[in-house]
Amino acid sequence: MDRHSELHRRERRRYVIGYGSSLLLTLAMFATVHWFGIETRGVYLTIGLLGLAQLIVQLVYFLHIDRRRSSREDLDLVLFSTLVLLIIIGGTVWILGNLAMRMHMPVV
Amino acid sequence: MKPAPTHSYPGLNLGRRHAGAHKATEVVTFGFWVFLMSDLVYFGLMFGVYITMIDAQAGGPGPHELFDLYSIFAQTLILLTSSLTVGLAMLALKYNLPRGRIVLWFAVTLLLGLSFLVLEIRDFMSMADKGGIPQRSGFLSAFYGLVPLHGLHVAAGCVWLVVLGIQLRVMGMTDLVVSRMVRLALFWHFLDLIWIGIITIVYFGGLTYG
């Protein structure tokens, strides 16, 4: 019974840590925009990195994706989907950006 | 003292105390992950379309006129908190806490999900008031293809929560109901991940490059 509640406490702490760090990253994101404006590439790069960090925090602390051997196959599933996604998004942006350039349209 | 003796699918595992539900959950949860990942690819396509459409405003209202960052901030906090409460509901389930505790956390999640939707719909309505309707420009079509799609998922999650509440009342804590709760929690966490992509790419990206 004691071990039971000990495990419970530990797992709950995982969720609270995940929540706390996500909260901090969200606040950092909005604070960056508030203080530095949103015009420059440097600011947007910072925001993008903060968003990426929050994705990883939530995958680890909320969805329990990690490198433990027993869940390796599921990690493979997530990583493969991410690869497909990067090819789709990267390819779309690349091809359409190239098209816009050759058509003499403004490029993002 | 190693945590979680049996870990056979991604997400929170129920473990030995729910042996029946754990077995029933293993295969369907993996299948549900495959669904979530295909859903992710669908969202990814919509993100791709949005990125290529940021400039296609056709003289219509753009991100700076339309987006309300205070409302987005509130929605982000609400959705993040609901991700925590659904996690706490799962822990209450896993560690055999009184059923009232599980229902309470699910009810808080439902309430947060509904308030998220209210804020989001209010945003869409104020955007429409400023002339930001889907048929105005390619940018707005892409926006309305992506963000309300996420809102629709949240609404589906809310319906799912209500249905589960009814099933819990009628069928009791059966293995089937428990395994559905596990999948609902995964779905809900997944929606928060998509939302992080939306604030980063749609809102902040739109404001930077739009």
PDB file of C-alpha atoms in Angstrom:
ATOM      1  CA  MET A   1       0.000   0.000   0.000  1.00  0.00           C
ATOM      2  CA  ASP A   2       2.861   2.311   0.897  1.00  0.00           C
ATOM      3  CA  ARG A   3       4.708   1.517  -2.319  1.00  0.00           C
ATOM      4  CA  HIS A   4       1.431   2.104  -4.159  1.00  0.00           C
ATOM      5  CA  SER A   5       1.076   5.664  -2.897  1.00  0.00           C
ATOM      6  CA  GLU A   6       4.794   6.283  -3.352  1.00  0.00           C
ATOM      7  CA  LEU A   7       4.509   5.372  -7.048  1.00  0.00           C
ATOM      8  CA  HIS A   8       1.397   7.505  -7.334  1.00  0.00           C
ATOM      9  CA  ARG A   9       3.194  10.493  -5.873  1.00  0.00           C
ATOM     10  CA  ARG A  10       6.113  10.020  -8.220  1.00  0.00           C
ATOM     11  CA  GLU A  11       3.944   9.768 -11.330  1.00  0.00           C
ATOM     12  CA  ARG A  12       1.887  12.775 -10.289  1.00  0.00           C
ATOM     13  CA  ARG A  13       5.084  14.747  -9.865  1.00  0.00           C
ATOM     14  CA  ARG A  14       5.981  13.864 -13.476  1.00  0.00           C
ATOM     15  CA  TYR A  15       2.731  15.412 -14.699  1.00  0.00           C
ATOM     16  CA  VAL A  16       3.183  18.497 -12.535  1.00  0.00           C
ATOM     17  CA  ILE A  17       6.777  18.947 -13.783  1.00  0.00           C
ATOM     18  CA  GLY A  18       5.543  18.629 -17.364  1.00  0.00           C
ATOM     19  CA  TYR A  19       2.802  21.161 -16.709  1.00  0.00           C
ATOM     20  CA  GLY A  20       5.160  23.585 -14.956  1.00  0.00           C
ATOM     21  CA  SER A  21       7.755  23.506 -17.710  1.00  0.00           C
ATOM     22  CA  SER A  22       5.114  23.835 -20.443  1.00  0.00           C
ATOM     23  CA  LEU A  23       3.693  26.807 -18.582  1.00  0.00           C
ATOM     24  CA  LEU A  24       7.118  28.441 -18.313  1.00  0.00           C
ATOM     25  CA  LEU A  25       7.824  27.860 -22.014  1.00  0.00           C
ATOM     26  CA  THR A  26       4.423  29.324 -22.958  1.00  0.00           C
ATOM     27  CA  LEU A  27       5.031  32.392 -20.798  1.00  0.00           C
ATOM     28  CA  ALA A  28       8.521  32.782 -22.286  1.00  0.00           C
ATOM     29  CA  MET A  29       7.009  32.622 -25.769  1.00  0.00           C
ATOM     30  CA  PHE A  30       4.408  35.325 -25.167  1.00  0.00           C
ATOM     31  CA  ALA A  31       6.823  37.453 -23.128  1.00  0.00           C
ATOM     32  CA  THR A  32       9.330  37.386 -26.013  1.00  0.00           C
ATOM     33  CA  VAL A  33       6.655  38.703 -28.362  1.00  0.00           C
ATOM     34  CA  HIS A  34       5.499  41.269 -25.823  1.00  0.00           C
ATOM     35  CA  TRP A  35       8.957  42.716 -25.161  1.00  0.00           C
ATOM     36  CA  PHE A  36      10.715  42.354 -28.502  1.00  0.00           C
ATOM     37  CA  GLY A  37       7.841  42.735 -30.954  1.00  0.00           C
ATOM     38  CA  ILE A  38       7.328  40.213 -33.677  1.00  0.00           C
ATOM     39  CA  GLU A  39       9.001  41.777 -36.680  1.00  0.00           C
ATOM     40  CA  THR A  40      12.393  40.124 -36.895  1.00  0.00           C
ATOM     41  CA  ARG A  41      13.585  36.677 -37.860  1.00  0.00           C
ATOM     42  CA  GLY A  42      15.621  36.379 -34.657  1.00  0.00           C
ATOM     43  CA  VAL A  43      12.521  36.774 -32.505  1.00  0.00           C
ATOM     44  CA  TYR A  44      10.659  34.220 -34.591  1.00  0.00           C
ATOM     45  CA  LEU A  45      13.542  31.759 -34.359  1.00  0.00           C
ATOM     46  CA  THR A  46      13.397  32.072 -30.563  1.00  0.00           C
ATOM     47  CA  ILE A  47       9.652  31.464 -30.584  1.00  0.00           C
ATOM     48  CA  GLY A  48      10.065  28.448 -32.863  1.00  0.00           C
ATOM     49  CA  LEU A  49      12.677  26.915 -30.568  1.00  0.00           C
ATOM     50  CA  LEU A  50      10.476  27.528 -27.497  1.00  0.00           C
ATOM     51  CA  GLY A  51       7.572  25.824 -29.300  1.00  0.00           C
ATOM     52  CA  LEU A  52       9.757  22.859 -30.234  1.00  0.00           C
ATOM     53  CA  ALA A  53      10.981  22.551 -26.648  1.00  0.00           C
ATOM     54  CA  GLN A  54       7.392  22.513 -25.402  1.00  0.00           C
ATOM     55  CA  LEU A  55       6.451  19.791 -27.904  1.00  0.00           C
ATOM     56  CA  ILE A  56       9.282  17.618 -26.599  1.00  0.00           C
ATOM     57  CA  VAL A  57       8.405  18.313 -22.948  1.00  0.00           C
ATOM     58  CA  GLN A  58       4.795  17.275 -23.527  1.00  0.00           C
ATOM     59  CA  LEU A  59       5.748  14.173 -25.518  1.00  0.00           C
ATOM     60  CA  VAL A  60       7.977  13.038 -22.674  1.00  0.00           C
ATOM     61  CA  TYR A  61       5.956  14.049 -19.594  1.00  0.00           C
ATOM     62  CA  PHE A  62       2.357  13.729 -20.820  1.00  0.00           C
ATOM     63  CA  LEU A  63       2.530  11.095 -23.554  1.00  0.00           C
ATOM     64  CA  HIS A  64       5.383   9.109 -21.957  1.00  0.00           C
ATOM     65  CA  ILE A  65       7.349   8.719 -25.181  1.00  0.00           C
ATOM     66  CA  ASP A  66      10.909   7.881 -24.337  1.00  0.00           C
ATOM     67  CA  ARG A  67      13.809   5.662 -25.305  1.00  0.00           C
ATOM     68  CA  ARG A  68      12.888   2.817 -22.957  1.00  0.00           C
ATOM     69  CA  ARG A  69      13.463  -0.432 -24.800  1.00  0.00           C
ATOM     70  CA  SER A  70       9.897  -1.736 -24.338  1.00  0.00           C
ATOM     71  CA  SER A  71       8.376   1.284 -26.065  1.00  0.00           C
ATOM     72  CA  ARG A  72      10.960   1.490 -28.844  1.00  0.00           C
ATOM     73  CA  GLU A  73       8.470   0.417 -31.548  1.00  0.00           C
ATOM     74  CA  ASP A  74       6.128   3.233 -30.631  1.00  0.00           C
ATOM     75  CA  LEU A  75       8.980   5.695 -30.712  1.00  0.00           C
ATOM     76  CA  ASP A  76       9.675   4.360 -34.215  1.00  0.00           C
ATOM     77  CA  LEU A  77       6.054   5.037 -35.178  1.00  0.00           C
ATOM     78  CA  VAL A  78       6.251   8.615 -33.930  1.00  0.00           C
ATOM     79  CA  LEU A  79       9.630   9.236 -35.553  1.00  0.00           C
ATOM     80  CA  PHE A  80       8.522   7.776 -38.887  1.00  0.00           C
ATOM     81  CA  SER A  81       5.369   9.931 -38.900  1.00  0.00           C
ATOM     82  CA  THR A  82       7.526  12.951 -38.134  1.00  0.00           C
ATOM     83  CA  LEU A  83       9.762  12.070 -41.076  1.00  0.00           C
ATOM     84  CA  VAL A  84       6.753  11.794 -43.413  1.00  0.00           C
ATOM     85  CA  LEU A  85       5.504  15.108 -42.073  1.00  0.00           C
ATOM     86  CA  LEU A  86       8.824  16.880 -42.613  1.00  0.00           C
ATOM     87  CA  ILE A  87       8.984  15.594 -46.192  1.00  0.00           C
ATOM     88  CA  ILE A  88       5.413  16.751 -46.874  1.00  0.00           C
ATOM     89  CA  ILE A  89       5.760  20.209 -45.298  1.00  0.00           C
ATOM     90  CA  GLY A  90       9.347  20.809 -46.397  1.00  0.00           C
ATOM     91  CA  GLY A  91       8.618  19.613 -49.933  1.00  0.00           C
ATOM     92  CA  THR A  92       5.475  21.724 -50.237  1.00  0.00           C
ATOM     93  CA  VAL A  93       7.149  24.884 -48.994  1.00  0.00           C
ATOM     94  CA  TRP A  94      10.241  24.300 -51.137  1.00  0.00           C
ATOM     95  CA  ILE A  95       8.383  23.591 -54.383  1.00  0.00           C
ATOM     96  CA  LEU A  96       5.813  26.353 -53.998  1.00  0.00           C
ATOM     97  CA  GLY A  97       8.461  28.851 -52.865  1.00  0.00           C
ATOM     98  CA  ASN A  98      10.510  27.974 -55.929  1.00  0.00           C
ATOM     99  CA  LEU A  99       7.447  28.371 -58.144  1.00  0.00           C
ATOM    100  CA  ALA A 100       6.676  31.769 -56.611  1.00  0.00           C
ATOM    101  CA  MET A 101      10.253  32.884 -57.254  1.00  0.00           C
ATOM    102  CA  ARG A 102      10.200  31.784 -60.910  1.00  0.00           C
ATOM    103  CA  MET A 103       6.819  33.469 -61.398  1.00  0.00           C
ATOM    104  CA  HIS A 104       8.330  36.673 -59.961  1.00  0.00           C
ATOM    105  CA  MET A 105       5.904  36.696 -57.066  1.00  0.00           C
ATOM    106  CA  PRO A 106       7.002  37.934 -53.644  1.00  0.00           C
ATOM    107  CA  VAL A 107       8.621  35.115 -51.661  1.00  0.00           C
ATOM    108  CA  VAL A 108       8.032  34.736 -47.939  1.00  0.00           C
TER     109      VAL A 108
ATOM    110  CA  MET B   1      11.990   0.515  -7.029  1.00  0.00           C
ATOM    111  CA  LYS B   2      11.531   0.574 -10.764  1.00  0.00           C
ATOM    112  CA  PRO B   3       8.406   2.435 -11.940  1.00  0.00           C
ATOM    113  CA  ALA B   4       5.692   0.807 -14.086  1.00  0.00           C
ATOM    114  CA  PRO B   5       6.479  -2.920 -14.193  1.00  0.00           C
ATOM    115  CA  THR B   6       4.688  -3.460 -17.507  1.00  0.00           C
ATOM    116  CA  HIS B   7       5.041  -0.851 -20.179  1.00  0.00           C
ATOM    117  CA  SER B   8       3.626  -2.152 -23.414  1.00  0.00           C
ATOM    118  CA  TYR B   9       2.163   0.835 -25.242  1.00  0.00           C
ATOM    119  CA  PRO B  10       2.921   4.538 -25.426  1.00  0.00           C
ATOM    120  CA  GLY B  11       1.140   6.830 -23.015  1.00  0.00           C
ATOM    121  CA  LEU B  12       0.199   6.095 -19.441  1.00  0.00           C
ATOM    122  CA  ASN B  13       0.084   2.343 -18.801  1.00  0.00           C
ATOM    123  CA  LEU B  14      -2.509   1.050 -16.365  1.00  0.00           C
ATOM    124  CA  GLY B  15      -0.232  -1.721 -15.115  1.00  0.00           C
ATOM    125  CA  ARG B  16      -0.903  -4.905 -13.158  1.00  0.00           C
ATOM    126  CA  ARG B  17      -3.704  -3.628 -10.961  1.00  0.00           C
ATOM    127  CA  HIS B  18      -5.890  -3.370 -14.057  1.00  0.00           C
ATOM    128  CA  ALA B  19      -4.707  -6.593 -15.667  1.00  0.00           C
ATOM    129  CA  GLY B  20      -7.889  -7.155 -17.702  1.00  0.00           C
ATOM    130  CA  ALA B  21      -8.167  -3.614 -18.961  1.00  0.00           C
ATOM    131  CA  HIS B  22      -4.431  -3.519 -19.559  1.00  0.00           C
ATOM    132  CA  LYS B  23      -4.566  -6.494 -21.927  1.00  0.00           C
ATOM    133  CA  ALA B  24      -7.661  -5.222 -23.692  1.00  0.00           C
ATOM    134  CA  THR B  25      -6.025  -1.839 -24.076  1.00  0.00           C
ATOM    135  CA  GLU B  26      -2.672  -2.908 -25.477  1.00  0.00           C
ATOM    136  CA  VAL B  27      -3.639  -3.657 -29.088  1.00  0.00           C
ATOM    137  CA  VAL B  28      -6.311  -0.981 -29.536  1.00  0.00           C
ATOM    138  CA  THR B  29      -4.041   1.661 -28.065  1.00  0.00           C
ATOM    139  CA  PHE B  30      -1.374   0.898 -30.620  1.00  0.00           C
ATOM    140  CA  GLY B  31      -4.047   1.141 -33.316  1.00  0.00           C
ATOM    141  CA  PHE B  32      -5.185   4.439 -31.836  1.00  0.00           C
ATOM    142  CA  TRP B  33      -1.620   5.727 -32.047  1.00  0.00           C
ATOM    143  CA  VAL B  34      -1.582   4.831 -35.733  1.00  0.00           C
ATOM    144  CA  PHE B  35      -4.794   6.868 -36.120  1.00  0.00           C
ATOM    145  CA  LEU B  36      -3.279   9.800 -34.210  1.00  0.00           C
ATOM    146  CA  MET B  37      -0.193   9.749 -36.403  1.00  0.00           C
ATOM    147  CA  SER B  38      -2.268   9.722 -39.604  1.00  0.00           C
ATOM    148  CA  ASP B  39      -4.275  12.596 -38.155  1.00  0.00           C
ATOM    149  CA  LEU B  40      -0.952  14.322 -37.524  1.00  0.00           C
ATOM    150  CA  VAL B  41      -0.047  13.924 -41.192  1.00  0.00           C
ATOM    151  CA  TYR B  42      -3.401  15.495 -42.126  1.00  0.00           C
ATOM    152  CA  PHE B  43      -2.730  18.444 -39.815  1.00  0.00           C
ATOM    153  CA  GLY B  44       0.776  18.639 -41.262  1.00  0.00           C
ATOM    154  CA  LEU B  45      -0.654  19.055 -44.761  1.00  0.00           C
ATOM    155  CA  MET B  46      -2.865  21.881 -43.551  1.00  0.00           C
ATOM    156  CA  PHE B  47       0.177  23.516 -41.921  1.00  0.00           C
ATOM    157  CA  GLY B  48       2.036  23.184 -45.226  1.00  0.00           C
ATOM    158  CA  VAL B  49      -0.828  24.837 -47.117  1.00  0.00           C
ATOM    159  CA  TYR B  50      -0.999  27.641 -44.538  1.00  0.00           C
ATOM    160  CA  ILE B  51       2.737  28.340 -44.776  1.00  0.00           C
ATOM    161  CA  THR B  52       2.553  28.646 -48.559  1.00  0.00           C
ATOM    162  CA  MET B  53      -0.556  30.854 -48.284  1.00  0.00           C
ATOM    163  CA  ILE B  54       0.711  33.394 -45.732  1.00  0.00           C
ATOM    164  CA  ASP B  55       1.418  35.929 -48.462  1.00  0.00           C
ATOM    165  CA  ALA B  56      -1.780  35.288 -50.445  1.00  0.00           C
ATOM    166  CA  GLN B  57      -3.886  37.920 -48.697  1.00  0.00           C
ATOM    167  CA  ALA B  58      -5.320  39.419 -51.897  1.00  0.00           C
ATOM    168  CA  GLY B  59      -5.617  42.846 -50.271  1.00  0.00           C
ATOM    169  CA  GLY B  60      -7.884  41.456 -47.557  1.00  0.00           C
ATOM    170  CA  PRO B  61      -7.359  41.727 -43.812  1.00  0.00           C
ATOM    171  CA  GLY B  62      -4.123  40.108 -42.628  1.00  0.00           C
ATOM    172  CA  PRO B  63      -2.798  38.630 -39.370  1.00  0.00           C
ATOM    173  CA  HIS B  64      -2.082  42.013 -37.774  1.00  0.00           C
ATOM    174  CA  GLU B  65      -5.697  43.157 -38.111  1.00  0.00           C
ATOM    175  CA  LEU B  66      -7.278  39.805 -37.262  1.00  0.00           C
ATOM    176  CA  PHE B  67      -5.320  38.009 -34.537  1.00  0.00           C
ATOM    177  CA  ASP B  68      -6.011  38.796 -30.875  1.00  0.00           C
ATOM    178  CA  LEU B  69      -2.984  37.576 -28.903  1.00  0.00           C
ATOM    179  CA  TYR B  70      -4.644  38.035 -25.500  1.00  0.00           C
ATOM    180  CA  SER B  71      -7.364  35.608 -26.461  1.00  0.00           C
ATOM    181  CA  ILE B  72      -4.800  33.199 -27.925  1.00  0.00           C
ATOM    182  CA  PHE B  73      -2.834  33.379 -24.675  1.00  0.00           C
ATOM    183  CA  ALA B  74      -5.953  32.556 -22.639  1.00  0.00           C
ATOM    184  CA  GLN B  75      -6.820  29.655 -24.954  1.00  0.00           C
ATOM    185  CA  THR B  76      -3.277  28.300 -24.664  1.00  0.00           C
ATOM    186  CA  LEU B  77      -3.389  28.331 -20.857  1.00  0.00           C
ATOM    187  CA  ILE B  78      -6.833  26.714 -20.796  1.00  0.00           C
ATOM    188  CA  LEU B  79      -5.835  23.895 -23.136  1.00  0.00           C
ATOM    189  CA  LEU B  80      -2.550  23.290 -21.321  1.00  0.00           C
ATOM    190  CA  THR B  81      -4.343  23.076 -17.968  1.00  0.00           C
ATOM    191  CA  SER B  82      -6.898  20.674 -19.411  1.00  0.00           C
ATOM    192  CA  SER B  83      -4.010  18.465 -20.533  1.00  0.00           C
ATOM    193  CA  LEU B  84      -2.881  18.324 -16.907  1.00  0.00           C
ATOM    194  CA  THR B  85      -6.364  17.558 -15.561  1.00  0.00           C
ATOM    195  CA  VAL B  86      -6.862  14.703 -18.026  1.00  0.00           C
ATOM    196  CA  GLY B  87      -3.518  13.329 -16.858  1.00  0.00           C
ATOM    197  CA  LEU B  88      -4.636  13.573 -13.227  1.00  0.00           C
ATOM    198  CA  ALA B  89      -7.839  11.714 -14.160  1.00  0.00           C
ATOM    199  CA  MET B  90      -5.704   8.925 -15.636  1.00  0.00           C
ATOM    200  CA  LEU B  91      -3.598   8.729 -12.475  1.00  0.00           C
ATOM    201  CA  ALA B  92      -6.744   8.589 -10.331  1.00  0.00           C
ATOM    202  CA  LEU B  93      -7.867   5.704 -12.547  1.00  0.00           C
ATOM    203  CA  LYS B  94      -4.538   3.902 -12.427  1.00  0.00           C
ATOM    204  CA  TYR B  95      -4.171   4.111  -8.646  1.00  0.00           C
ATOM    205  CA  ASN B  96      -7.762   3.105  -7.851  1.00  0.00           C
ATOM    206  CA  LEU B  97      -8.752   6.403  -6.293  1.00  0.00           C
ATOM    207  CA  PRO B  98     -12.484   6.811  -5.532  1.00  0.00           C
ATOM    208  CA  ARG B  99     -14.556   7.039  -8.700  1.00  0.00           C
ATOM    209  CA  GLY B 100     -15.696  10.537  -7.724  1.00  0.00           C
ATOM    210  CA  ARG B 101     -12.123  11.772  -8.134  1.00  0.00           C
ATOM    211  CA  ILE B 102     -11.868  10.383 -11.672  1.00  0.00           C
ATOM    212  CA  VAL B 103     -15.222  11.921 -12.630  1.00  0.00           C
ATOM    213  CA  LEU B 104     -14.192  15.240 -11.065  1.00  0.00           C
ATOM    214  CA  TRP B 105     -10.998  15.519 -13.138  1.00  0.00           C
ATOM    215  CA  PHE B 106     -12.821  14.523 -16.312  1.00  0.00           C
ATOM    216  CA  ALA B 107     -15.531  17.095 -15.537  1.00  0.00           C
ATOM    217  CA  VAL B 108     -12.900  19.831 -15.070  1.00  0.00           C
ATOM    218  CA  THR B 109     -11.360  18.773 -18.394  1.00  0.00           C
ATOM    219  CA  LEU B 110     -14.741  19.020 -20.109  1.00  0.00           C
ATOM    220  CA  LEU B 111     -15.349  22.454 -18.627  1.00  0.00           C
ATOM    221  CA  LEU B 112     -11.931  23.693 -19.783  1.00  0.00           C
ATOM    222  CA  GLY B 113     -12.497  22.219 -23.247  1.00  0.00           C
ATOM    223  CA  LEU B 114     -15.834  24.008 -23.542  1.00  0.00           C
ATOM    224  CA  SER B 115     -14.395  27.356 -22.399  1.00  0.00           C
ATOM    225  CA  PHE B 116     -11.611  26.944 -24.953  1.00  0.00           C
ATOM    226  CA  LEU B 117     -14.242  26.477 -27.662  1.00  0.00           C
ATOM    227  CA  VAL B 118     -16.232  29.515 -26.495  1.00  0.00           C
ATOM    228  CA  LEU B 119     -13.138  31.741 -26.708  1.00  0.00           C
ATOM    229  CA  GLU B 120     -12.170  30.315 -30.085  1.00  0.00           C
ATOM    230  CA  ILE B 121     -15.629  30.831 -31.598  1.00  0.00           C
ATOM    231  CA  ARG B 122     -15.676  34.383 -30.233  1.00  0.00           C
ATOM    232  CA  ASP B 123     -12.369  34.970 -32.018  1.00  0.00           C
ATOM    233  CA  PHE B 124     -13.748  33.650 -35.301  1.00  0.00           C
ATOM    234  CA  MET B 125     -16.804  35.865 -34.976  1.00  0.00           C
ATOM    235  CA  SER B 126     -14.742  38.998 -34.333  1.00  0.00           C
ATOM    236  CA  MET B 127     -12.526  38.044 -37.292  1.00  0.00           C
ATOM    237  CA  ALA B 128     -15.606  37.738 -39.498  1.00  0.00           C
ATOM    238  CA  ASP B 129     -16.758  41.171 -38.300  1.00  0.00           C
ATOM    239  CA  LYS B 130     -13.491  42.620 -39.613  1.00  0.00           C
ATOM    240  CA  GLY B 131     -14.065  40.988 -43.009  1.00  0.00           C
ATOM    241  CA  GLY B 132     -11.915  37.935 -42.242  1.00  0.00           C
ATOM    242  CA  ILE B 133     -14.090  35.243 -43.784  1.00  0.00           C
ATOM    243  CA  PRO B 134     -12.810  32.065 -45.493  1.00  0.00           C
ATOM    244  CA  GLN B 135     -13.639  33.117 -49.059  1.00  0.00           C
ATOM    245  CA  ARG B 136     -11.849  36.489 -48.767  1.00  0.00           C
ATOM    246  CA  SER B 137      -8.338  35.246 -49.602  1.00  0.00           C
ATOM    247  CA  GLY B 138      -6.147  32.181 -49.899  1.00  0.00           C
ATOM    248  CA  PHE B 139      -4.566  33.073 -46.577  1.00  0.00           C
ATOM    249  CA  LEU B 140      -7.951  33.101 -44.832  1.00  0.00           C
ATOM    250  CA  SER B 141      -9.070  29.871 -46.538  1.00  0.00           C
ATOM    251  CA  ALA B 142      -5.939  28.156 -45.264  1.00  0.00           C
ATOM    252  CA  PHE B 143      -6.463  29.643 -41.785  1.00  0.00           C
ATOM    253  CA  TYR B 144     -10.061  28.445 -41.602  1.00  0.00           C
ATOM    254  CA  GLY B 145      -9.043  25.050 -42.948  1.00  0.00           C
ATOM    255  CA  LEU B 146      -6.577  24.529 -40.134  1.00  0.00           C
ATOM    256  CA  VAL B 147      -7.587  26.250 -36.885  1.00  0.00           C
ATOM    257  CA  PRO B 148     -11.295  25.256 -36.832  1.00  0.00           C
ATOM    258  CA  LEU B 149     -10.199  21.719 -37.754  1.00  0.00           C
ATOM    259  CA  HIS B 150      -8.391  21.652 -34.421  1.00  0.00           C
ATOM    260  CA  GLY B 151     -11.445  23.204 -32.745  1.00  0.00           C
ATOM    261  CA  LEU B 152     -13.579  20.454 -34.282  1.00  0.00           C
ATOM    262  CA  HIS B 153     -11.267  17.870 -32.727  1.00  0.00           C
ATOM    263  CA  VAL B 154     -11.660  19.554 -29.328  1.00  0.00           C
ATOM    264  CA  ALA B 155     -15.450  19.548 -29.780  1.00  0.00           C
ATOM    265  CA  ALA B 156     -15.314  15.836 -30.655  1.00  0.00           C
ATOM    266  CA  GLY B 157     -13.245  15.294 -27.507  1.00  0.00           C
ATOM    267  CA  CYS B 158     -15.928  17.071 -25.448  1.00  0.00           C
ATOM    268  CA  VAL B 159     -18.662  14.865 -26.942  1.00  0.00           C
ATOM    269  CA  TRP B 160     -16.467  11.848 -26.212  1.00  0.00           C
ATOM    270  CA  LEU B 161     -16.137  12.969 -22.558  1.00  0.00           C
ATOM    271  CA  VAL B 162     -19.913  13.281 -22.194  1.00  0.00           C
ATOM    272  CA  VAL B 163     -20.493   9.857 -23.796  1.00  0.00           C
ATOM    273  CA  LEU B 164     -17.888   8.303 -21.493  1.00  0.00           C
ATOM    274  CA  GLY B 165     -19.599   9.882 -18.494  1.00  0.00           C
ATOM    275  CA  ILE B 166     -22.888   8.278 -19.524  1.00  0.00           C
ATOM    276  CA  GLN B 167     -21.193   4.923 -20.171  1.00  0.00           C
ATOM    277  CA  LEU B 168     -19.501   5.064 -16.793  1.00  0.00           C
ATOM    278  CA  ARG B 169     -22.918   5.549 -15.198  1.00  0.00           C
ATOM    279  CA  VAL B 170     -24.685   2.833 -17.181  1.00  0.00           C
ATOM    280  CA  MET B 171     -21.976   0.203 -17.620  1.00  0.00           C
ATOM    281  CA  GLY B 172     -19.825   0.955 -14.596  1.00  0.00           C
ATOM    282  CA  MET B 173     -16.034   0.697 -14.501  1.00  0.00           C
ATOM    283  CA  THR B 174     -15.710  -2.141 -17.012  1.00  0.00           C
ATOM    284  CA  ASP B 175     -12.496  -2.957 -18.853  1.00  0.00           C
ATOM    285  CA  LEU B 176     -14.004  -1.509 -22.025  1.00  0.00           C
ATOM    286  CA  VAL B 177     -14.855   1.844 -20.435  1.00  0.00           C
ATOM    287  CA  VAL B 178     -11.444   2.030 -18.766  1.00  0.00           C
ATOM    288  CA  SER B 179      -9.652   1.332 -22.037  1.00  0.00           C
ATOM    289  CA  ARG B 180     -11.700   4.060 -23.747  1.00  0.00           C
ATOM    290  CA  MET B 181     -10.624   6.516 -21.058  1.00  0.00           C
ATOM    291  CA  VAL B 182      -6.990   5.694 -21.797  1.00  0.00           C
ATOM    292  CA  ARG B 183      -7.493   6.532 -25.468  1.00  0.00           C
ATOM    293  CA  LEU B 184      -9.411   9.725 -24.695  1.00  0.00           C
ATOM    294  CA  ALA B 185      -6.481  10.924 -22.581  1.00  0.00           C
ATOM    295  CA  LEU B 186      -4.048  10.241 -25.446  1.00  0.00           C
ATOM    296  CA  PHE B 187      -6.331  12.107 -27.856  1.00  0.00           C
ATOM    297  CA  TRP B 188      -6.539  15.077 -25.513  1.00  0.00           C
ATOM    298  CA  HIS B 189      -2.768  15.331 -25.002  1.00  0.00           C
ATOM    299  CA  PHE B 190      -2.354  15.066 -28.779  1.00  0.00           C
ATOM    300  CA  LEU B 191      -4.683  18.039 -29.307  1.00  0.00           C
ATOM    301  CA  ASP B 192      -2.503  20.156 -27.042  1.00  0.00           C
ATOM    302  CA  LEU B 193       0.526  19.235 -29.148  1.00  0.00           C
ATOM    303  CA  ILE B 194      -1.283  20.382 -32.294  1.00  0.00           C
ATOM    304  CA  TRP B 195      -2.241  23.612 -30.552  1.00  0.00           C
ATOM    305  CA  ILE B 196       1.424  24.385 -29.811  1.00  0.00           C
ATOM    306  CA  GLY B 197       2.049  24.003 -33.555  1.00  0.00           C
ATOM    307  CA  ILE B 198      -0.873  26.348 -34.243  1.00  0.00           C
ATOM    308  CA  ILE B 199       0.305  29.151 -31.955  1.00  0.00           C
ATOM    309  CA  THR B 200       3.881  28.834 -33.218  1.00  0.00           C
ATOM    310  CA  ILE B 201       3.193  28.598 -36.945  1.00  0.00           C
ATOM    311  CA  VAL B 202      -0.277  30.050 -37.543  1.00  0.00           C
ATOM    312  CA  TYR B 203      -0.352  32.931 -35.061  1.00  0.00           C
ATOM    313  CA  PHE B 204       3.272  33.937 -34.435  1.00  0.00           C
ATOM    314  CA  GLY B 205       4.401  32.821 -37.906  1.00  0.00           C
ATOM    315  CA  GLY B 206       1.514  34.719 -39.487  1.00  0.00           C
ATOM    316  CA  LEU B 207       2.353  37.867 -37.525  1.00  0.00           C
ATOM    317  CA  THR B 208       6.036  37.632 -38.433  1.00  0.00           C
ATOM    318  CA  TYR B 209       5.753  36.875 -42.152  1.00  0.00           C
ATOM    319  CA  GLY B 210       2.196  37.934 -43.012  1.00  0.00           C
TER     320      GLY B 210
END
